[in-house]
Amino acid sequence: MIHTPYHFVPLSDWVYMPDWAHLVSHDVPFADGYSGSIEYTLTNATPLCVGAEQQAADGKPTQVLWARDPKGNPVIPGSSIKGMLRSVLEIASFGKFQTVDNQHFSYRDISSSDTVYAKELHETEVVAYWVKYDEKQQVWQFRKSQWLPVFNDDLTKFTQQSFKNDPGVTVKQKYQKWPLASKAIPFTPGNRTMMGTRGKPVTVACASSLGQGDLMGYPVFTGFRPGKKEVRDGRLGFNYLFHSSDDTAQVFEHGTKLVNRLFENHNEELVQYFKQNPHPELGIPVFARKTKKGELIALGFAKMPRKLYEKSVHELVLARQKLAQSQHIFDMAELIFGTLREFGFSLKSRVAFSDAVCRQKTALSFSKPVILSQPKASFLAAYLEQEPASTLLTTYQSQARLKGWKRYPVKPEMDTDIPADLQNKVNVQSQLELMAPKAEFSGKLVFHNLKKEELAALIWALQLPADSELAYHSLGHGKPLGAGAVRFHQLQLQGRGNQSQPLPSVDELIALFTEHMDQAYPSDEHSWRVSPQITHLLAMADLKNNAGKNLSYMALADYKNCRGLPDFKKQDQVLSRKSPAMATQPKAFAAGRLADLIKAVGGESELAVSEKLLLQQRQEQEAQAQLANASEAGRLFMELKAKMEGSELQKDLMKQNPLFPDLEKSMRLFIDEGGEDMLAKELVLLVRNTAKCNYLNLSLKKKENKQKLNERNALINALAAKYGIT
């Protein structure tokens, strides 16, 4: 069964945006806001390493050294604590799932002839192209080319440069020996006979007689081909010559998209080299897999290019959380900890963390050599929801569902065992400078202008209230090994409200946050406190619950044919990952300053479709509410505006009379019975604006029109006088 040191808190469709989001400011105080500080004690239940520097030495594991102050004393940087708490609060307050790289993964599985990739190889042909960007049309153009293998010994002899199938030599280094801009190499097509993979001689076509012949080719280099040492520089020791390129280029429907994704999913250093050093006329050499219908399905720098999965990570995130990447939605963590935005949407952090200082002189010691792995989201079995009954792993495709927020469950003891095949490979090993359990650190955070609910959220994130007394945060290096289980104790709140109201107690604030989130949680079936997100978050923070669980990395050999990551358990009960459907509109969206910012951005920012819909819905709701609460004069004028907007009646207003009786009736009602000041002002501005309204555009050639104009001016002036409009 698959096991890993990390698990996932389920991702929710719902994003919570507090009602006061549009009012948050570092400079303008809330009437009910609080400012002050929280002093705390932090202790560790397992060995702890908050590293700041790595020290490497030849033939020895890399040492991860503790962060220290100028005097050399170990400290926990405030930024580490801030990041740890922010990640907790993002989950607890149902924030946006946005701190993810927009990767678009690809695959190349030739482990057997039955894989999807291997079957596609049989169903497609390999074609060589030069690709070059057309600035005028803003597309990548493809120029088809012929190609032949060229063996390294022939290439070395001709160029006087050493070319070998060596794992230590990169493709870029090969091109630096013989750049694409070099002169083409004359050659003739030939053959070479060698021992094949099945122990029988085989003859392959290749370029030969380099420096002679009528054909001209450019060397195209590929990476290392693994194999037995005796065949690495023989059968496997070759690159390619691109020759006989077409005179004209062509454009494929999805060609530009494929090229862009090729660049995204290949070695960044090599991609940058190609962009900066293409062939002056032809461009960059690539191989393509082409269907019988002529469709390109994959591009690569080798004959067997990596195939892109259907969806990128961000595309799958947006399929679950339509507001995840929104620049106009602010979740609780962003409001408290700050966020960077364009067009004036940025918010300063309203909390600041000092470094936490160790209270006692505590000896530090280095761990045994360990492996600090970095999990990859391309591991489908863990990062995507899997169908247990299926024989195939779900991939990054339309119906795939991301597992959610990755967390390292705390565990009572460190696991420093190294797989047998890595015990002698010191170049991949590390040693952590560890502080023994039960060390105490003192720290302080300062908060400014937080609403009571925000202060409550901060306290809840610090304390992690749970059924068990053993709820811990996970901090620092070595979390996959079981290091860094820490707790906050002895919280001391100091400060006051912006109107001198006293600070609530810690227990009151924890209860307040729980009650607030229960009320905000838009589900009739469950409360916030028993939601899959909270139950998973707290279960993974429970040392007692996680004792005895297999929370270690699997050996590489065990990954073959592995299925999905099992659901997390609390004690012996499997925790449900199913979240109720909760599609609700944030009340604060496009309200206050946010509405003004969205209008100011206009066409400069491409709002997501979901945001446009939210904005439209909010505007319609506000208009309906305003209409329902308006005076008779205001209601008549608003109904008139609705008729005018988006219809041919807008043009009618420029004519002589169709809507004028309603305008006059509305003005008289404002004068006789009263109404809203803003609407009255808007009405006066409209009827006075002869560029938009012909109400005062009367032909004075007719005598009766002079009297009518005087009457209309008198009506407008009477309305303006009553509401103090100049």
Short mmCIF file of C-alpha atoms in Angstrom, two decimals, residues 188-483:
data_model
loop_
_atom_site.label_atom_id
_atom_site.label_comp_id
_atom_site.label_asym_id
_atom_site.label_seq_id
_atom_site.Cartn_x
_atom_site.Cartn_y
_atom_site.Cartn_z
CA THR A 188 26.28 11.58 -47.69
CA PRO A 189 23.63 9.11 -46.50
CA GLY A 190 25.11 5.80 -45.45
CA ASN A 191 24.64 2.75 -43.24
CA ARG A 192 26.30 1.28 -40.19
CA THR A 193 26.04 -2.33 -39.01
CA MET A 194 26.26 -3.09 -35.30
CA MET A 195 25.08 -5.56 -32.67
CA GLY A 196 21.41 -5.02 -31.87
CA THR A 197 19.51 -5.30 -28.61
CA ARG A 198 18.61 -8.94 -29.24
CA GLY A 199 22.16 -10.10 -29.87
CA LYS A 200 21.90 -10.02 -33.66
CA PRO A 201 23.58 -7.62 -36.10
CA VAL A 202 21.41 -4.75 -37.32
CA THR A 203 22.03 -2.15 -40.02
CA VAL A 204 20.86 1.42 -39.49
CA ALA A 205 20.76 4.39 -41.84
CA CYS A 206 22.99 7.28 -40.76
CA ALA A 207 24.97 10.27 -41.98
CA SER A 208 28.45 9.33 -43.15
CA SER A 209 31.47 10.78 -44.97
CA LEU A 210 31.20 14.04 -43.02
CA GLY A 211 32.85 16.88 -44.94
CA GLN A 212 31.97 15.29 -48.29
CA GLY A 213 28.77 14.90 -50.26
CA ASP A 214 25.94 16.96 -51.68
CA LEU A 215 23.71 17.13 -48.60
CA MET A 216 24.22 19.79 -45.93
CA GLY A 217 23.16 19.18 -42.33
CA TYR A 218 23.19 20.84 -38.93
CA PRO A 219 24.02 18.76 -35.82
CA VAL A 220 21.09 18.49 -33.40
CA PHE A 221 22.16 17.18 -30.00
CA THR A 222 20.22 15.11 -27.48
CA GLY A 223 20.83 14.07 -23.89
CA PHE A 224 22.43 11.04 -22.32
CA ARG A 225 21.14 7.60 -23.41
CA PRO A 226 21.47 5.16 -20.51
CA GLY A 227 22.59 1.62 -21.18
CA LYS A 228 25.38 -0.84 -20.58
CA LYS A 229 28.80 0.73 -20.66
CA GLU A 230 29.93 -1.30 -23.68
CA VAL A 231 27.16 0.11 -25.89
CA ARG A 232 26.97 3.70 -24.59
CA ASP A 233 29.49 4.99 -27.14
CA GLY A 234 28.60 2.43 -29.77
CA ARG A 235 24.97 1.69 -30.51
CA LEU A 236 23.74 4.48 -28.18
CA GLY A 237 26.41 7.05 -29.04
CA PHE A 238 24.72 9.21 -31.66
CA ASN A 239 23.00 12.56 -32.24
CA TYR A 240 21.22 13.84 -35.38
CA LEU A 241 21.75 15.90 -38.52
CA PHE A 242 18.80 17.99 -39.74
CA HIS A 243 19.01 18.47 -43.52
CA SER A 244 16.99 19.28 -46.64
CA SER A 245 14.60 21.66 -44.87
CA ASP A 246 11.51 22.90 -46.73
CA ASP A 247 11.78 26.25 -48.44
CA THR A 248 8.51 27.49 -46.93
CA ALA A 249 7.20 27.35 -43.37
CA GLN A 250 3.70 26.40 -42.24
CA VAL A 251 1.51 27.26 -39.27
CA PHE A 252 -0.37 24.62 -37.27
CA GLU A 253 -3.64 25.38 -35.49
CA HIS A 254 -2.26 24.58 -32.03
CA GLY A 255 1.42 24.96 -32.95
CA THR A 256 2.12 28.05 -30.87
CA LYS A 257 0.49 26.48 -27.82
CA LEU A 258 2.60 23.33 -28.25
CA VAL A 259 5.83 25.32 -28.56
CA ASN A 260 5.03 27.36 -25.45
CA ARG A 261 4.33 24.21 -23.50
CA LEU A 262 7.48 22.60 -24.85
CA PHE A 263 9.44 25.48 -23.33
CA GLU A 264 7.53 25.22 -20.03
CA ASN A 265 8.27 21.52 -19.58
CA HIS A 266 11.87 21.14 -20.61
CA ASN A 267 15.14 22.07 -19.00
CA GLU A 268 14.96 25.82 -18.41
CA GLU A 269 18.68 26.34 -19.02
CA LEU A 270 18.49 24.58 -22.40
CA VAL A 271 15.33 26.47 -23.40
CA GLN A 272 16.96 29.80 -22.62
CA TYR A 273 20.03 28.76 -24.61
CA PHE A 274 17.88 27.93 -27.64
CA LYS A 275 15.99 31.24 -27.37
CA GLN A 276 19.24 33.19 -27.23
CA ASN A 277 21.20 31.09 -29.76
CA PRO A 278 18.84 29.83 -32.49
CA HIS A 279 19.91 29.19 -36.04
CA PRO A 280 19.80 32.67 -37.62
CA GLU A 281 17.49 31.61 -40.46
CA LEU A 282 15.85 28.35 -39.42
CA GLY A 283 15.28 28.78 -35.68
CA ILE A 284 15.16 25.97 -33.11
CA PRO A 285 15.24 22.23 -33.99
CA VAL A 286 12.46 20.03 -32.55
CA PHE A 287 10.95 16.61 -33.03
CA ALA A 288 7.17 16.16 -33.23
CA ARG A 289 4.77 13.26 -32.96
CA LYS A 290 2.23 13.55 -35.75
CA THR A 291 -1.03 11.63 -36.22
CA LYS A 292 -2.17 10.12 -39.50
CA LYS A 293 -4.55 13.08 -39.84
CA GLY A 294 -1.62 15.48 -39.71
CA GLU A 295 -2.22 16.75 -36.16
CA LEU A 296 0.75 17.49 -33.93
CA ILE A 297 0.24 16.05 -30.46
CA ALA A 298 3.64 16.59 -28.83
CA LEU A 299 6.92 18.42 -29.35
CA GLY A 300 10.32 17.68 -27.84
CA PHE A 301 14.05 18.03 -28.25
CA ALA A 302 14.34 14.26 -28.85
CA LYS A 303 12.55 11.65 -30.97
CA MET A 304 10.37 10.53 -28.09
CA PRO A 305 9.06 13.86 -26.75
CA ARG A 306 7.28 14.12 -23.45
CA LYS A 307 3.49 14.20 -23.85
CA LEU A 308 1.57 16.90 -22.01
CA TYR A 309 -1.29 15.98 -19.74
CA GLU A 310 -4.58 17.55 -20.76
CA LYS A 311 -4.81 20.11 -17.93
CA SER A 312 -2.36 22.28 -16.03
CA VAL A 313 -2.40 22.57 -12.24
CA HIS A 314 -4.06 26.00 -12.34
CA GLU A 315 -6.75 24.75 -14.70
CA LEU A 316 -7.67 22.01 -12.23
CA VAL A 317 -7.59 24.47 -9.33
CA LEU A 318 -10.00 26.80 -11.14
CA ALA A 319 -12.27 23.86 -11.93
CA ARG A 320 -12.75 23.46 -8.16
CA GLN A 321 -12.31 27.03 -6.92
CA LYS A 322 -13.35 29.53 -9.55
CA LEU A 323 -12.15 32.38 -7.31
CA ALA A 324 -8.74 30.88 -6.47
CA GLN A 325 -6.74 33.24 -8.68
CA SER A 326 -9.06 36.24 -8.31
CA GLN A 327 -7.38 39.59 -7.76
CA HIS A 328 -10.63 41.06 -6.44
CA ILE A 329 -11.45 38.47 -3.77
CA PHE A 330 -9.69 38.82 -0.41
CA ASP A 331 -9.75 35.91 2.03
CA MET A 332 -9.15 36.15 5.78
CA ALA A 333 -5.42 35.34 5.56
CA GLU A 334 -4.85 38.01 2.92
CA LEU A 335 -6.67 40.63 4.98
CA ILE A 336 -4.56 39.88 8.07
CA PHE A 337 -1.15 38.97 6.62
CA GLY A 338 -1.27 41.22 3.56
CA THR A 339 -1.12 40.54 -0.15
CA LEU A 340 0.51 41.94 -3.29
CA ARG A 341 -1.81 43.05 -6.09
CA GLU A 342 -1.75 45.25 -9.16
CA PHE A 343 -3.83 48.38 -9.77
CA GLY A 344 -3.90 49.42 -6.12
CA PHE A 345 -5.33 46.21 -4.69
CA SER A 346 -2.34 45.47 -2.42
CA LEU A 347 -2.80 45.29 1.34
CA LYS A 348 -0.14 45.74 4.02
CA SER A 349 0.23 43.10 6.69
CA ARG A 350 -1.44 44.11 9.95
CA VAL A 351 0.65 41.66 11.99
CA ALA A 352 4.42 41.65 12.57
CA PHE A 353 6.44 38.81 14.11
CA SER A 354 9.66 39.08 16.07
CA ASP A 355 12.23 36.31 16.06
CA ALA A 356 11.59 33.73 18.77
CA VAL A 357 14.57 33.44 21.13
CA CYS A 358 15.61 30.29 22.97
CA ARG A 359 15.19 30.77 26.73
CA GLN A 360 17.89 28.38 27.88
CA LYS A 361 21.31 27.29 26.76
CA THR A 362 20.48 24.15 24.85
CA ALA A 363 23.04 21.90 23.24
CA LEU A 364 22.66 21.30 19.53
CA SER A 365 23.70 18.11 17.78
CA PHE A 366 23.69 16.83 14.23
CA SER A 367 21.36 14.08 13.17
CA LYS A 368 22.47 10.94 11.44
CA PRO A 369 22.64 11.39 7.66
CA VAL A 370 19.12 11.66 6.24
CA ILE A 371 17.48 12.15 2.86
CA LEU A 372 15.51 15.38 2.49
CA SER A 373 13.24 14.61 -0.43
CA GLN A 374 11.15 17.17 -2.29
CA PRO A 375 7.82 15.63 -3.31
CA LYS A 376 6.70 16.26 -6.87
CA ALA A 377 3.13 17.02 -7.86
CA SER A 378 3.71 14.86 -10.93
CA PHE A 379 3.28 11.83 -8.61
CA LEU A 380 -0.29 11.15 -9.68
CA ALA A 381 -1.03 8.51 -7.06
CA ALA A 382 -0.77 11.04 -4.22
CA TYR A 383 -1.63 14.46 -5.63
CA LEU A 384 -4.86 13.54 -7.44
CA GLU A 385 -8.01 11.84 -6.19
CA GLN A 386 -7.91 8.27 -7.47
CA GLU A 387 -10.74 5.89 -8.25
CA PRO A 388 -10.05 2.82 -6.07
CA ALA A 389 -11.69 0.38 -8.48
CA SER A 390 -9.80 1.65 -11.53
CA THR A 391 -6.72 -0.09 -12.91
CA LEU A 392 -5.33 3.18 -14.30
CA LEU A 393 -4.18 6.19 -12.33
CA THR A 394 -6.16 9.38 -12.84
CA THR A 395 -4.03 11.93 -14.69
CA TYR A 396 -4.19 15.71 -15.05
CA GLN A 397 -7.31 15.66 -17.20
CA SER A 398 -10.70 17.39 -17.27
CA GLN A 399 -12.41 15.26 -14.62
CA ALA A 400 -9.42 15.05 -12.28
CA ARG A 401 -9.68 16.46 -8.76
CA LEU A 402 -6.71 17.78 -6.84
CA LYS A 403 -6.16 16.24 -3.41
CA GLY A 404 -5.94 19.64 -1.73
CA TRP A 405 -3.69 21.38 0.80
CA LYS A 406 -0.53 19.36 1.46
CA ARG A 407 0.35 18.90 5.13
CA TYR A 408 2.98 16.90 6.97
CA PRO A 409 1.17 15.13 9.84
CA VAL A 410 3.12 15.46 13.08
CA LYS A 411 4.46 12.25 14.56
CA PRO A 412 5.96 11.53 17.99
CA GLU A 413 9.39 10.32 16.84
CA MET A 414 11.87 11.06 14.07
CA ASP A 415 12.58 8.48 11.40
CA THR A 416 16.17 8.79 10.16
CA ASP A 417 16.49 5.47 8.33
CA ILE A 418 17.99 5.70 4.84
CA PRO A 419 17.10 3.20 2.09
CA ALA A 420 19.86 0.68 1.54
CA ASP A 421 20.53 1.83 -2.03
CA LEU A 422 21.21 5.40 -0.85
CA GLN A 423 23.31 4.75 2.25
CA ASN A 424 26.59 5.25 0.42
CA LYS A 425 25.46 8.22 -1.71
CA VAL A 426 26.55 11.09 0.52
CA ASN A 427 25.93 13.65 -2.23
CA VAL A 428 22.14 13.31 -1.68
CA GLN A 429 22.35 13.14 2.13
CA SER A 430 21.95 15.88 4.72
CA GLN A 431 22.54 16.30 8.43
CA LEU A 432 20.20 18.49 10.45
CA GLU A 433 21.47 20.58 13.32
CA LEU A 434 18.83 19.60 15.86
CA MET A 435 17.59 21.01 19.13
CA ALA A 436 16.37 18.36 21.55
CA PRO A 437 12.68 18.24 22.57
CA LYS A 438 11.27 20.44 25.35
CA ALA A 439 13.24 23.54 24.39
CA GLU A 440 11.43 26.82 25.09
CA PHE A 441 11.36 29.88 22.85
CA SER A 442 9.91 33.29 23.64
CA GLY A 443 8.39 35.34 20.88
CA LYS A 444 6.06 38.22 20.22
CA LEU A 445 3.74 39.36 17.49
CA VAL A 446 2.26 42.83 17.12
CA PHE A 447 -1.19 43.34 15.59
CA HIS A 448 -2.65 46.58 14.30
CA ASN A 449 -6.26 47.54 13.60
CA LEU A 450 -7.67 44.00 13.60
CA LYS A 451 -11.38 43.42 13.92
CA LYS A 452 -12.34 41.16 16.80
CA GLU A 453 -13.06 38.31 14.36
CA GLU A 454 -9.61 38.68 12.81
CA LEU A 455 -7.89 38.67 16.19
CA ALA A 456 -9.95 35.58 17.04
CA ALA A 457 -8.78 33.89 13.82
CA LEU A 458 -5.16 34.63 14.73
CA ILE A 459 -5.57 33.19 18.24
CA TRP A 460 -7.31 30.09 16.86
CA ALA A 461 -4.45 29.52 14.40
CA LEU A 462 -1.90 29.84 17.22
CA GLN A 463 -3.67 27.48 19.59
CA LEU A 464 -5.15 24.93 17.14
CA PRO A 465 -8.03 24.03 19.48
CA ALA A 466 -8.85 20.35 19.19
CA ASP A 467 -10.50 17.52 21.11
CA SER A 468 -7.04 16.30 22.03
CA GLU A 469 -4.51 18.20 24.11
CA LEU A 470 -1.84 17.10 21.65
CA ALA A 471 -2.43 19.42 18.68
CA TYR A 472 0.87 20.61 17.21
CA HIS A 473 2.12 22.75 14.39
CA SER A 474 4.81 21.50 12.03
CA LEU A 475 7.83 23.81 11.70
CA GLY A 476 11.25 23.93 10.09
CA HIS A 477 13.34 21.35 8.25
CA GLY A 478 12.85 17.61 8.51
CA LYS A 479 9.04 17.67 8.71
CA PRO A 480 8.81 14.52 6.53
CA LEU A 481 11.08 12.76 9.05
CA GLY A 482 9.01 13.79 12.07
CA ALA A 483 11.00 16.81 13.19
#
